[in-house]
Amino acid sequence: MSTMTLQEPARRFEELLGHGAVITDPVRLRTYECDGLTHHRVMPGIVVLPESAEQIAAVVRVCNEYGLPFVARGAGTGLSGGALPRADGVLIVTSKMRRILSVDAANRRAVVEPGVTNLAITEAVRDLGYYYAPDPSSQQVCTIGGNVAENSGGAHCLKYGFTVNHVLALEIVTPDGDIVELSDGDPGYDLLGAFIGSEGTLGIATKVTVRLTRAPETVTTLLAAFKDIEQGGQAVSAVIGGGIVPAAIEMMDALAIEAAEAAVACAYPEGAGAVLIVELDGPAEEVAHQFGEVTRICEESGAFELRIADDPAERAAIWRGRKSAFAAVGRISPAYIVQDGVVPRTTLPEVLASIDRLSREHGIRVANVFHAGDGNLHPLVLFDDAEPGAGERAEIVSGKILDLCIEHGGSITGEHGVGVDKSRYMSRMFSDEDLDTMQLVRCAFDPRALSNPGKIFPTPRLCGEVPGVRKGVHPLVESGQAEHF
Ligand SMILES: Cc1cc2nc3c(=O)[nH]c(=O)nc-3n(C[C@H](O)[C@H](O)[C@H](O)COP(=O)(O)OP(=O)(O)OC[C@H]3O[C@@H](n4cnc5c(N)ncnc54)[C@H](O)[C@@H]3O)c2cc1C
């Protein structure tokens, strides 16, 4: 749809939402042209800033009337281009929907609007002795709506589970503009589970009921410094193999430590080739026992320095370097790609050695930061964008790291989603039949493919072209109105 023809829907949106909630001015639209994947940019056709589910539903219905694609956006911190807008469509931004609607401590749940930040939930319930467990490093900024769409994780998801384990119910606006509720108590298909992690392709979450987790009696955080990543990897395997599930177990290599030092002066032990952060929580007695075990394992694996934090200030000091790691690499490299892949934990040393080999072969530095306990790697592929060909070489290394993940029985994404960035890798992991089956789910929710089209799937297809969606199943498919996604 041309810009000219967007004028009419824009007028309709102004009638529904008010003049101030509709953006068509190119200068203001530019703010929304990318998410955290900054090398993909598209100026949205129209941006709307709704304040309620009813307004979102009304916007979506107008989109259906004009056949306009729409994309939901929370804080735009996504790292796979999931919130990349469409030039011929509407970006629905949830930044005005930031209310915590209710807190029910007795039943350990809170109901929040989709634009509420992850950390704001914890801040709202901390005094009651609770917190919201999934903790992406971006938690000060990213929204719960984005977390739901990406099934986001964080350092503490090893023990407590990902977003999908902490969302009890959702109110959503379906791709045709109805408001419906999905709950974990619903009999029949687990539609709540299908929606979480669907990257905005099955509709827009407008209300989120989250599980609140009781704050643990004791938390102890330990930082262990090793001469190299292999020793750290051995310690991780021995801890988990020994039956201990820490709240978090995170590793950074020498280059990631160098970046963190440059950015936040985290003062990690000098000469460390790798640091391991292990956090234990639970009843005091259990934590004390596990702490003894973890200390012993780290020492036996070669740790040359151990630091222990028992209070929040010391704990924050240990975490500062890890939490800042992604942004920190900007201090040691003009440009970088944040990769996200998963390997079975036991293959970590082998995969890290292969990444190192790739890095040397292509002359591209790679800093490694990862959720070691669940094998979720976050290689940061560094390059100088002023150097001809460096960006291309970095892309090659980045893609080969995903190949390594697949070869070792892992996945092309642990928590950042597929979005636009990784759709091209989907067919390395899944057969055409697998992808067609996934598209059947998409077609059931969104036969016109208006909700965040162009994401996840490598091959755009009409719903009518997906084997298994028979002509006549849906009137829109039959009449040829279903569009590409
Ligand atoms: C420095 C940094 C650190 C990060 N650390 C982590 C980490 O530790 N763990 C992790 O998992 N991720 C991490 N991320 C990635 C990112 O923060 C998460 O994916 C987050 O959930 C995105 O939330 P958002 O509000 O920014 O969503 P956006 O980027 O705005 O959108 C992400 C996706 O969600 C969809 N969406 C947004 N709102 C809704 C809604 N209401 N309904 C339906 N779909 C919606 C969008 O269409 C898009 O597909 C990090 C990012 C950065 C920049």
Coordinates of C-alpha atoms and ligand atoms in Angstrom, one line a residue:
M1 CA 0.0 0.0 0.0
S2 CA 1.5 3.4 -1.0
T3 CA 2.0 6.3 1.5
M4 CA -0.9 8.1 -0.2
T5 CA -3.3 5.2 0.5
L6 CA -2.1 5.1 4.1
Q7 CA -3.6 8.5 4.7
E8 CA -7.1 7.2 5.0
P9 CA -6.3 4.5 7.6
A10 CA -4.2 7.1 9.5
R11 CA -7.3 9.4 9.6
R12 CA -9.4 6.4 10.9
F13 CA -6.8 5.8 13.6
E14 CA -6.9 9.4 14.7
E15 CA -10.7 9.2 15.0
L16 CA -10.2 6.1 17.2
L17 CA -7.2 7.1 19.3
G18 CA -7.0 10.8 19.1
H19 CA -4.5 12.9 17.1
G20 CA -1.6 12.7 19.5
A21 CA -1.6 8.9 19.4
V22 CA -1.0 8.5 15.7
I23 CA 2.4 9.3 14.1
T24 CA 2.9 9.9 10.4
D25 CA 5.6 12.5 10.4
P26 CA 8.8 10.9 8.8
V27 CA 11.1 12.5 11.4
R28 CA 9.2 11.0 14.3
L29 CA 8.6 7.7 12.5
R30 CA 12.4 7.3 12.3
T31 CA 12.6 6.6 16.0
Y32 CA 10.8 3.3 15.4
E33 CA 12.7 2.1 12.3
C34 CA 14.7 -0.7 14.1
D35 CA 15.0 -2.7 17.3
G36 CA 18.2 -3.8 18.9
L37 CA 19.2 -5.4 15.6
T38 CA 20.2 -2.0 14.3
H39 CA 21.5 -3.0 10.8
H40 CA 18.0 -3.9 9.7
R41 CA 15.9 -0.7 9.3
V42 CA 12.5 0.0 7.8
M43 CA 10.6 3.2 8.3
P44 CA 7.0 2.3 9.5
G45 CA 4.1 3.5 7.4
I46 CA 2.1 4.6 10.5
V47 CA 2.8 4.3 14.3
V48 CA 0.0 4.2 16.7
L49 CA 0.2 4.5 20.5
P50 CA -3.0 2.9 21.9
E51 CA -3.9 3.0 25.6
S52 CA -6.2 -0.1 25.9
A53 CA -7.0 -3.5 24.5
E54 CA -10.1 -2.0 23.0
Q55 CA -8.1 0.6 21.1
I56 CA -5.7 -2.1 19.8
A57 CA -8.6 -4.3 18.7
A58 CA -10.1 -1.3 16.9
V59 CA -6.8 -0.6 15.1
V60 CA -6.4 -4.2 14.1
R61 CA -9.9 -4.3 12.7
V62 CA -9.1 -1.2 10.6
C63 CA -5.9 -3.0 9.4
N64 CA -8.0 -5.9 8.4
E65 CA -10.4 -3.6 6.5
Y66 CA -7.5 -2.2 4.4
G67 CA -5.4 -5.4 4.3
L68 CA -2.6 -3.6 6.2
P69 CA 0.1 -5.6 8.0
F70 CA 0.7 -4.7 11.6
V71 CA 3.6 -5.2 14.0
A72 CA 3.5 -5.0 17.8
R73 CA 6.4 -3.2 19.5
G74 CA 7.3 -3.0 23.2
A75 CA 10.6 -1.3 24.1
G76 CA 12.4 -2.3 20.9
T77 CA 15.2 -4.1 22.7
G78 CA 14.7 -7.3 20.6
L79 CA 17.9 -8.6 19.0
S80 CA 16.4 -10.5 16.1
G81 CA 14.5 -7.8 14.3
G82 CA 11.1 -9.1 15.6
A83 CA 9.7 -5.5 15.9
L84 CA 11.1 -4.4 12.5
P85 CA 8.2 -2.5 11.1
R86 CA 6.6 -2.5 7.6
A87 CA 6.8 0.4 5.3
D88 CA 3.3 -0.5 4.1
G89 CA 1.9 -1.1 7.5
V90 CA 1.2 -0.1 11.1
L91 CA 3.4 -0.3 14.1
I92 CA 1.4 -0.8 17.3
V93 CA 3.5 0.5 20.2
T94 CA 2.5 -0.4 23.8
S95 CA 4.5 2.3 25.6
K96 CA 1.3 3.9 26.9
M97 CA 0.1 0.6 28.4
R98 CA 2.3 0.6 31.6
R99 CA -0.2 0.0 34.4
I100 CA 0.2 -2.8 37.0
L101 CA -3.5 -3.7 37.2
S102 CA -3.5 -5.9 40.3
V103 CA -1.3 -7.7 42.7
D104 CA -2.6 -10.8 44.4
A105 CA 0.1 -11.9 46.8
A106 CA -2.1 -14.6 48.4
N107 CA -2.5 -16.3 45.0
R108 CA 1.0 -15.3 43.9
R109 CA 0.0 -13.5 40.8
A110 CA -0.1 -10.0 39.2
V111 CA -1.9 -8.7 36.2
V112 CA -0.1 -6.1 34.1
E113 CA -0.4 -4.3 30.9
P114 CA 2.0 -5.3 28.1
G115 CA 4.1 -2.2 28.2
V116 CA 5.1 -2.7 31.8
T117 CA 8.9 -3.3 32.1
N118 CA 10.1 -6.6 33.4
L119 CA 11.8 -5.0 36.4
A120 CA 8.8 -2.9 37.3
I121 CA 6.9 -6.1 38.2
T122 CA 9.6 -7.1 40.7
E123 CA 9.8 -3.5 42.0
A124 CA 6.0 -3.5 42.6
V125 CA 6.0 -6.7 44.7
R126 CA 9.4 -6.7 46.3
D127 CA 8.1 -5.3 49.6
L128 CA 5.7 -8.2 49.8
G129 CA 8.5 -10.6 49.6
Y130 CA 8.0 -11.6 46.0
Y131 CA 9.7 -11.1 42.6
Y132 CA 9.1 -11.9 38.9
A133 CA 11.7 -14.6 38.1
P134 CA 12.7 -14.4 34.4
D135 CA 15.4 -11.8 34.3
P136 CA 16.7 -10.8 30.8
S137 CA 19.7 -8.5 31.1
S138 CA 17.6 -5.9 29.4
Q139 CA 15.0 -6.1 32.3
Q140 CA 15.1 -2.4 33.2
V141 CA 13.8 -1.5 29.8
C142 CA 12.2 -4.5 28.0
T143 CA 8.5 -5.0 28.3
I144 CA 6.5 -8.0 29.5
G145 CA 4.7 -8.0 26.1
G146 CA 8.0 -8.4 24.4
N147 CA 9.1 -11.1 26.9
V148 CA 5.9 -13.0 26.2
A149 CA 6.4 -12.7 22.4
E150 CA 10.1 -13.9 22.6
N151 CA 9.7 -16.3 25.6
S152 CA 12.5 -14.4 27.1
G153 CA 15.0 -15.9 29.5
G154 CA 17.8 -14.6 31.7
A155 CA 20.5 -15.7 34.1
H156 CA 18.1 -17.2 36.6
C157 CA 16.0 -19.2 34.1
L158 CA 18.2 -22.3 34.6
K159 CA 16.5 -22.9 37.9
Y160 CA 13.3 -21.1 37.6
G161 CA 12.3 -21.5 33.9
F162 CA 11.6 -19.1 31.1
T163 CA 8.7 -16.7 30.5
V164 CA 6.5 -19.6 29.5
N165 CA 6.8 -21.0 33.0
H166 CA 5.7 -17.7 34.6
V167 CA 2.8 -16.6 32.5
L168 CA -0.5 -17.9 33.8
A169 CA -2.9 -16.1 31.5
L170 CA -3.1 -13.6 28.6
E171 CA -5.6 -11.3 27.1
I172 CA -4.8 -11.0 23.5
V173 CA -6.2 -9.2 20.4
T174 CA -6.4 -11.8 17.7
P175 CA -5.1 -11.0 14.2
D176 CA -8.7 -10.3 13.1
G177 CA -9.4 -7.9 16.0
D178 CA -11.2 -9.9 18.7
I179 CA -10.3 -9.7 22.3
V180 CA -9.9 -13.2 23.8
E181 CA -8.4 -14.7 27.0
L182 CA -6.0 -17.7 27.1
S183 CA -5.2 -19.3 30.4
D184 CA -3.1 -22.2 31.6
G185 CA -6.3 -23.7 33.1
D186 CA -8.1 -23.9 29.7
P187 CA -9.0 -27.4 28.8
G188 CA -8.0 -28.6 25.3
Y189 CA -5.1 -27.3 23.3
D190 CA -2.5 -25.3 25.1
L191 CA -3.1 -22.1 23.1
L192 CA -1.4 -20.0 25.9
G193 CA 1.8 -22.1 25.3
A194 CA 1.4 -21.6 21.5
F195 CA 1.2 -17.9 21.9
I196 CA 4.2 -17.5 24.2
G197 CA 7.3 -17.3 21.9
S198 CA 5.2 -16.7 18.8
E199 CA 7.1 -13.4 18.2
G200 CA 4.0 -11.3 17.5
T201 CA 2.8 -13.5 14.7
L202 CA -0.4 -14.8 16.4
G203 CA -1.8 -11.5 17.7
I204 CA -1.0 -8.9 20.4
A205 CA -0.9 -9.5 24.1
T206 CA -2.9 -6.8 25.9
K207 CA -2.9 -8.1 29.5
V208 CA -0.5 -10.5 31.1
T209 CA -1.1 -12.5 34.3
V210 CA 2.3 -13.4 35.8
R211 CA 3.3 -15.8 38.5
L212 CA 5.1 -14.2 41.4
T213 CA 7.9 -16.1 43.0
R214 CA 8.7 -16.0 46.7
A215 CA 12.0 -14.3 47.4
P216 CA 14.5 -16.9 48.7
E217 CA 15.5 -17.0 52.4
T218 CA 19.2 -16.9 51.4
V219 CA 21.2 -15.9 48.3
T220 CA 24.9 -16.4 48.0
T221 CA 26.9 -15.4 44.9
L222 CA 30.3 -16.7 44.1
L223 CA 32.7 -15.5 41.4
A224 CA 35.4 -18.0 40.4
A225 CA 38.4 -17.0 38.2
F226 CA 40.0 -19.6 36.0
K227 CA 43.0 -19.4 33.7
D228 CA 41.0 -20.5 30.7
I229 CA 37.5 -21.3 29.5
E230 CA 38.1 -25.1 29.5
Q231 CA 38.6 -25.1 33.3
G232 CA 35.5 -23.0 33.8
G233 CA 33.6 -25.4 31.5
Q234 CA 34.7 -28.4 33.6
A235 CA 33.5 -26.7 36.8
V236 CA 30.0 -26.1 35.2
S237 CA 29.7 -29.8 34.1
A238 CA 30.8 -31.0 37.6
V239 CA 28.4 -28.7 39.4
I240 CA 25.3 -29.7 37.3
G241 CA 26.5 -33.3 37.1
G242 CA 26.7 -33.3 40.9
G243 CA 23.0 -32.7 41.1
I244 CA 23.2 -29.0 42.1
V245 CA 20.9 -26.6 40.2
P246 CA 22.2 -23.1 40.9
A247 CA 19.9 -20.2 40.5
A248 CA 22.4 -19.0 37.9
I249 CA 25.7 -20.1 36.5
E250 CA 27.2 -17.7 34.0
M251 CA 30.5 -17.6 32.2
M252 CA 32.5 -14.9 30.5
D253 CA 35.8 -15.3 28.5
A254 CA 38.9 -13.1 28.5
L255 CA 37.6 -10.8 25.8
A256 CA 34.2 -10.3 27.4
I257 CA 36.0 -9.6 30.7
E258 CA 38.2 -7.0 29.0
A259 CA 35.1 -5.3 27.6
A260 CA 33.3 -5.3 30.9
E261 CA 36.4 -3.8 32.6
A262 CA 36.5 -1.1 30.0
A263 CA 32.9 -0.2 30.4
V264 CA 32.0 -0.6 34.1
A265 CA 35.4 -1.3 35.8
C266 CA 34.0 -4.4 37.4
A267 CA 37.4 -5.3 38.9
Y268 CA 37.3 -9.0 38.1
P269 CA 40.4 -10.9 39.2
E270 CA 43.5 -10.0 37.1
G271 CA 44.8 -12.5 34.6
A272 CA 41.4 -14.4 34.4
G273 CA 40.9 -16.2 31.1
A274 CA 37.4 -17.0 32.2
V275 CA 35.1 -16.1 35.1
L276 CA 32.2 -18.1 36.4
I277 CA 29.4 -16.5 38.4
V278 CA 27.4 -19.1 40.4
E279 CA 24.4 -17.9 42.4
L280 CA 22.8 -20.3 44.9
D281 CA 19.5 -19.6 46.6
G282 CA 17.0 -21.3 48.9
P283 CA 16.8 -22.3 52.5
A284 CA 20.0 -21.2 54.4
E285 CA 21.0 -24.7 55.3
E286 CA 20.7 -26.0 51.7
V287 CA 22.6 -23.0 50.3
A288 CA 25.4 -23.5 52.8
H289 CA 25.8 -27.1 51.8
Q290 CA 25.7 -26.4 48.1
F291 CA 28.1 -23.5 48.6
G292 CA 30.7 -25.9 50.1
E293 CA 30.2 -28.3 47.1
V294 CA 30.5 -25.6 44.5
T295 CA 33.6 -24.1 46.1
R296 CA 35.3 -27.5 46.2
I297 CA 34.4 -28.2 42.6
C298 CA 35.7 -24.8 41.4
E299 CA 39.0 -25.3 43.3
E300 CA 39.4 -28.8 41.9
S301 CA 38.7 -27.5 38.4
G302 CA 41.5 -25.0 38.8
A303 CA 39.9 -21.7 40.1
F304 CA 42.8 -19.5 41.2
E305 CA 40.6 -16.9 43.0
L306 CA 37.1 -17.1 44.6
R307 CA 35.0 -14.1 45.7
I308 CA 31.9 -14.5 47.7
A309 CA 29.0 -12.0 48.0
D310 CA 26.5 -12.3 50.8
D311 CA 24.8 -9.0 50.7
P312 CA 23.1 -7.1 47.9
A313 CA 25.9 -4.6 47.3
E314 CA 28.6 -7.2 46.9
R315 CA 26.3 -9.3 44.7
A316 CA 25.6 -6.3 42.5
A317 CA 29.3 -5.7 42.2
I318 CA 29.8 -9.3 41.0
W319 CA 26.9 -9.1 38.5
R320 CA 27.8 -5.6 37.2
G321 CA 30.3 -7.0 34.6
R322 CA 28.0 -9.8 33.4
K323 CA 24.9 -7.6 33.1
S324 CA 26.7 -5.0 31.1
A325 CA 28.6 -7.4 28.8
F326 CA 26.6 -6.9 25.6
A327 CA 26.7 -3.2 25.6
A328 CA 30.3 -3.2 27.0
V329 CA 31.8 -4.8 23.9
G330 CA 31.1 -1.4 22.2
R331 CA 34.2 -0.2 24.2
I332 CA 36.5 -2.6 22.5
S333 CA 35.0 -2.8 19.0
P334 CA 33.2 -0.3 16.7
A335 CA 30.6 -2.8 15.7
Y336 CA 29.5 -6.3 16.7
I337 CA 26.9 -9.0 16.2
V338 CA 25.2 -10.5 19.3
Q339 CA 24.7 -14.2 18.4
D340 CA 22.4 -16.5 20.4
G341 CA 22.6 -20.3 20.1
V342 CA 22.3 -23.3 22.2
V343 CA 24.4 -26.4 22.6
P344 CA 24.1 -29.4 25.0
R345 CA 26.1 -28.3 28.1
T346 CA 28.5 -31.2 27.8
T347 CA 29.7 -30.0 24.3
L348 CA 30.5 -26.5 25.6
P349 CA 34.4 -27.0 25.6
E350 CA 34.4 -28.5 22.1
V351 CA 32.1 -25.8 20.7
L352 CA 34.0 -23.0 22.3
A353 CA 37.3 -24.4 20.9
S354 CA 35.6 -24.5 17.4
I355 CA 34.4 -20.9 17.8
D356 CA 38.0 -19.9 18.7
R357 CA 39.2 -21.7 15.5
L358 CA 36.6 -19.9 13.4
S359 CA 37.6 -16.6 14.9
R360 CA 41.3 -17.1 14.0
E361 CA 40.6 -18.5 10.5
H362 CA 38.5 -15.4 9.6
G363 CA 40.4 -12.8 11.5
I364 CA 37.3 -11.8 13.5
R365 CA 37.4 -11.6 17.3
V366 CA 34.6 -13.3 19.2
A367 CA 33.9 -12.6 22.9
N368 CA 31.9 -15.2 24.7
V369 CA 29.3 -14.6 27.4
F370 CA 26.9 -17.3 28.2
H371 CA 24.3 -19.0 30.4
A372 CA 26.6 -21.9 31.0
G373 CA 24.1 -24.0 32.9
D374 CA 21.8 -24.5 30.0
G375 CA 24.4 -24.2 27.2
N376 CA 23.0 -21.0 25.9
L377 CA 25.8 -19.2 24.1
H378 CA 26.0 -15.5 23.4
P379 CA 29.0 -15.1 21.2
L380 CA 29.7 -11.4 20.5
V381 CA 31.2 -11.3 17.0
L382 CA 33.4 -8.1 16.8
F383 CA 34.3 -6.2 13.7
D384 CA 35.3 -2.8 12.4
D385 CA 32.5 -1.6 10.1
A386 CA 35.0 0.9 8.5
E387 CA 37.2 -2.0 7.3
P388 CA 36.0 -3.3 3.8
G389 CA 34.7 -6.8 4.0
A390 CA 34.9 -7.1 7.8
G391 CA 31.1 -7.0 8.2
E392 CA 30.7 -9.8 5.7
R393 CA 33.4 -11.9 7.5
A394 CA 31.6 -11.3 10.8
E395 CA 28.3 -12.5 9.2
I396 CA 30.1 -15.6 8.0
V397 CA 31.5 -16.4 11.4
S398 CA 28.2 -15.7 13.0
G399 CA 26.4 -18.1 10.7
K400 CA 29.0 -20.8 11.1
I401 CA 28.6 -20.5 14.9
L402 CA 24.9 -21.4 14.4
D403 CA 26.0 -24.3 12.1
L404 CA 28.1 -25.5 15.0
C405 CA 25.2 -25.3 17.4
I406 CA 23.0 -27.4 15.0
E407 CA 25.8 -30.0 14.4
H408 CA 26.2 -30.5 18.1
G409 CA 22.4 -31.1 18.6
G410 CA 21.6 -27.6 19.8
S411 CA 19.4 -24.7 18.4
I412 CA 19.8 -21.5 16.4
T413 CA 18.2 -19.5 19.2
G414 CA 18.0 -19.8 23.0
E415 CA 16.1 -16.7 23.9
H416 CA 16.4 -13.9 21.3
G417 CA 14.0 -15.4 18.8
V418 CA 14.1 -15.9 15.1
G419 CA 12.6 -12.6 13.9
V420 CA 14.0 -11.4 10.5
D421 CA 17.5 -12.1 11.4
K422 CA 17.4 -15.9 11.7
S423 CA 14.5 -16.8 9.4
R424 CA 17.2 -17.8 6.8
Y425 CA 18.7 -20.3 9.2
M426 CA 15.4 -22.0 10.0
S427 CA 15.7 -24.4 7.1
R428 CA 19.1 -25.6 8.4
M429 CA 17.4 -26.8 11.5
F430 CA 14.0 -27.8 10.2
S431 CA 12.7 -29.7 7.2
D432 CA 10.2 -28.2 4.8
E433 CA 7.6 -30.5 6.4
D434 CA 8.4 -29.1 9.8
L435 CA 8.2 -25.6 8.6
D436 CA 4.9 -26.3 6.9
T437 CA 3.5 -27.7 10.1
M438 CA 4.4 -24.6 12.0
Q439 CA 2.8 -22.5 9.3
L440 CA -0.4 -24.4 9.8
V441 CA -0.6 -23.0 13.3
R442 CA 0.1 -19.5 11.9
C443 CA -2.7 -20.0 9.4
A444 CA -5.2 -21.1 12.0
F445 CA -4.6 -17.8 14.0
D446 CA -3.9 -15.5 11.1
P447 CA -5.1 -16.7 7.7
R448 CA -4.5 -13.3 6.1
A449 CA -0.9 -13.2 7.5
L450 CA -1.3 -9.6 8.7
S451 CA 0.2 -10.0 12.2
N452 CA 4.0 -9.4 12.0
P453 CA 4.5 -10.9 8.5
G454 CA 8.0 -11.7 7.2
K455 CA 9.2 -13.0 10.5
I456 CA 10.3 -16.5 11.6
F457 CA 9.6 -18.3 8.3
P458 CA 12.2 -18.5 5.5
T459 CA 9.9 -18.9 2.6
P460 CA 6.9 -16.6 2.3
R461 CA 3.9 -18.6 1.4
L462 CA 0.2 -18.1 1.0
C463 CA -1.8 -20.0 3.6
G464 CA -3.5 -21.6 0.6
E465 CA -0.1 -22.9 -0.5
V466 CA 0.8 -24.6 2.8
P467 CA 0.1 -28.3 2.4
G468 CA -2.6 -29.3 4.8
V469 CA -4.5 -26.0 4.5
R470 CA -7.2 -27.2 2.1
K471 CA -8.9 -24.8 -0.2
G472 CA -12.2 -24.0 1.3
V473 CA -11.0 -24.3 4.9
H474 CA -11.1 -20.6 5.4
P475 CA -13.1 -18.3 3.2
L476 CA -10.2 -15.8 3.0
V477 CA -7.9 -18.5 1.7
E478 CA -10.5 -19.7 -0.8
S479 CA -11.1 -16.2 -2.1
G480 CA -7.3 -15.6 -2.4
Q481 CA -7.3 -12.8 0.1
A482 CA -4.8 -14.5 2.4
E483 CA -1.5 -12.7 1.9
H484 CA 2.2 -13.7 2.0
F485 CA 4.0 -14.2 5.3
Ligands
LIG1 C1 21.4 -5.3 26.2 C2 20.4 -6.4 25.9 C3 20.4 -7.5 26.7 C4 19.4 -8.5 26.5 N1 19.4 -9.6 27.3 C5 18.5 -10.5 27.1 C6 18.5 -11.7 27.9 O1 19.2 -11.8 28.9 N2 17.5 -12.6 27.7 C7 16.6 -12.5 26.7 O2 15.8 -13.4 26.5 N3 16.6 -11.4 25.8 C8 17.5 -10.4 26.0 N4 17.6 -9.4 25.2 C9 16.6 -9.3 24.1 C10 15.3 -8.5 24.4 O3 15.5 -7.6 25.5 C11 14.1 -9.4 24.7 O4 13.8 -10.2 23.5 C12 12.9 -8.7 25.1 O5 11.9 -9.6 25.5 C13 12.3 -7.8 24.1 O6 11.3 -7.0 24.8 P1 10.8 -5.6 24.1 O7 9.8 -5.0 24.9 O8 12.0 -4.7 23.8 O9 10.2 -6.1 22.7 P2 10.4 -5.6 21.2 O10 11.8 -5.6 20.8 O11 9.7 -4.3 21.1 O12 9.6 -6.7 20.5 C14 10.1 -8.0 20.4 C15 9.1 -8.9 19.7 O13 7.9 -9.0 20.5 C16 6.8 -8.6 19.8 N5 5.9 -7.9 20.7 C17 6.2 -6.8 21.5 N6 5.1 -6.5 22.3 C18 4.2 -7.5 22.0 C19 2.9 -7.7 22.5 N7 2.3 -6.9 23.4 N8 2.2 -8.7 22.0 C20 2.7 -9.5 21.0 N9 3.9 -9.3 20.5 C21 4.7 -8.3 21.0 C22 7.3 -7.8 18.7 O14 6.5 -7.8 17.5 C23 8.6 -8.5 18.4 O15 8.4 -9.6 17.5 C24 18.5 -8.4 25.4 C25 18.5 -7.2 24.6 C26 19.5 -6.2 24.9 C27 19.5 -5.0 24.0

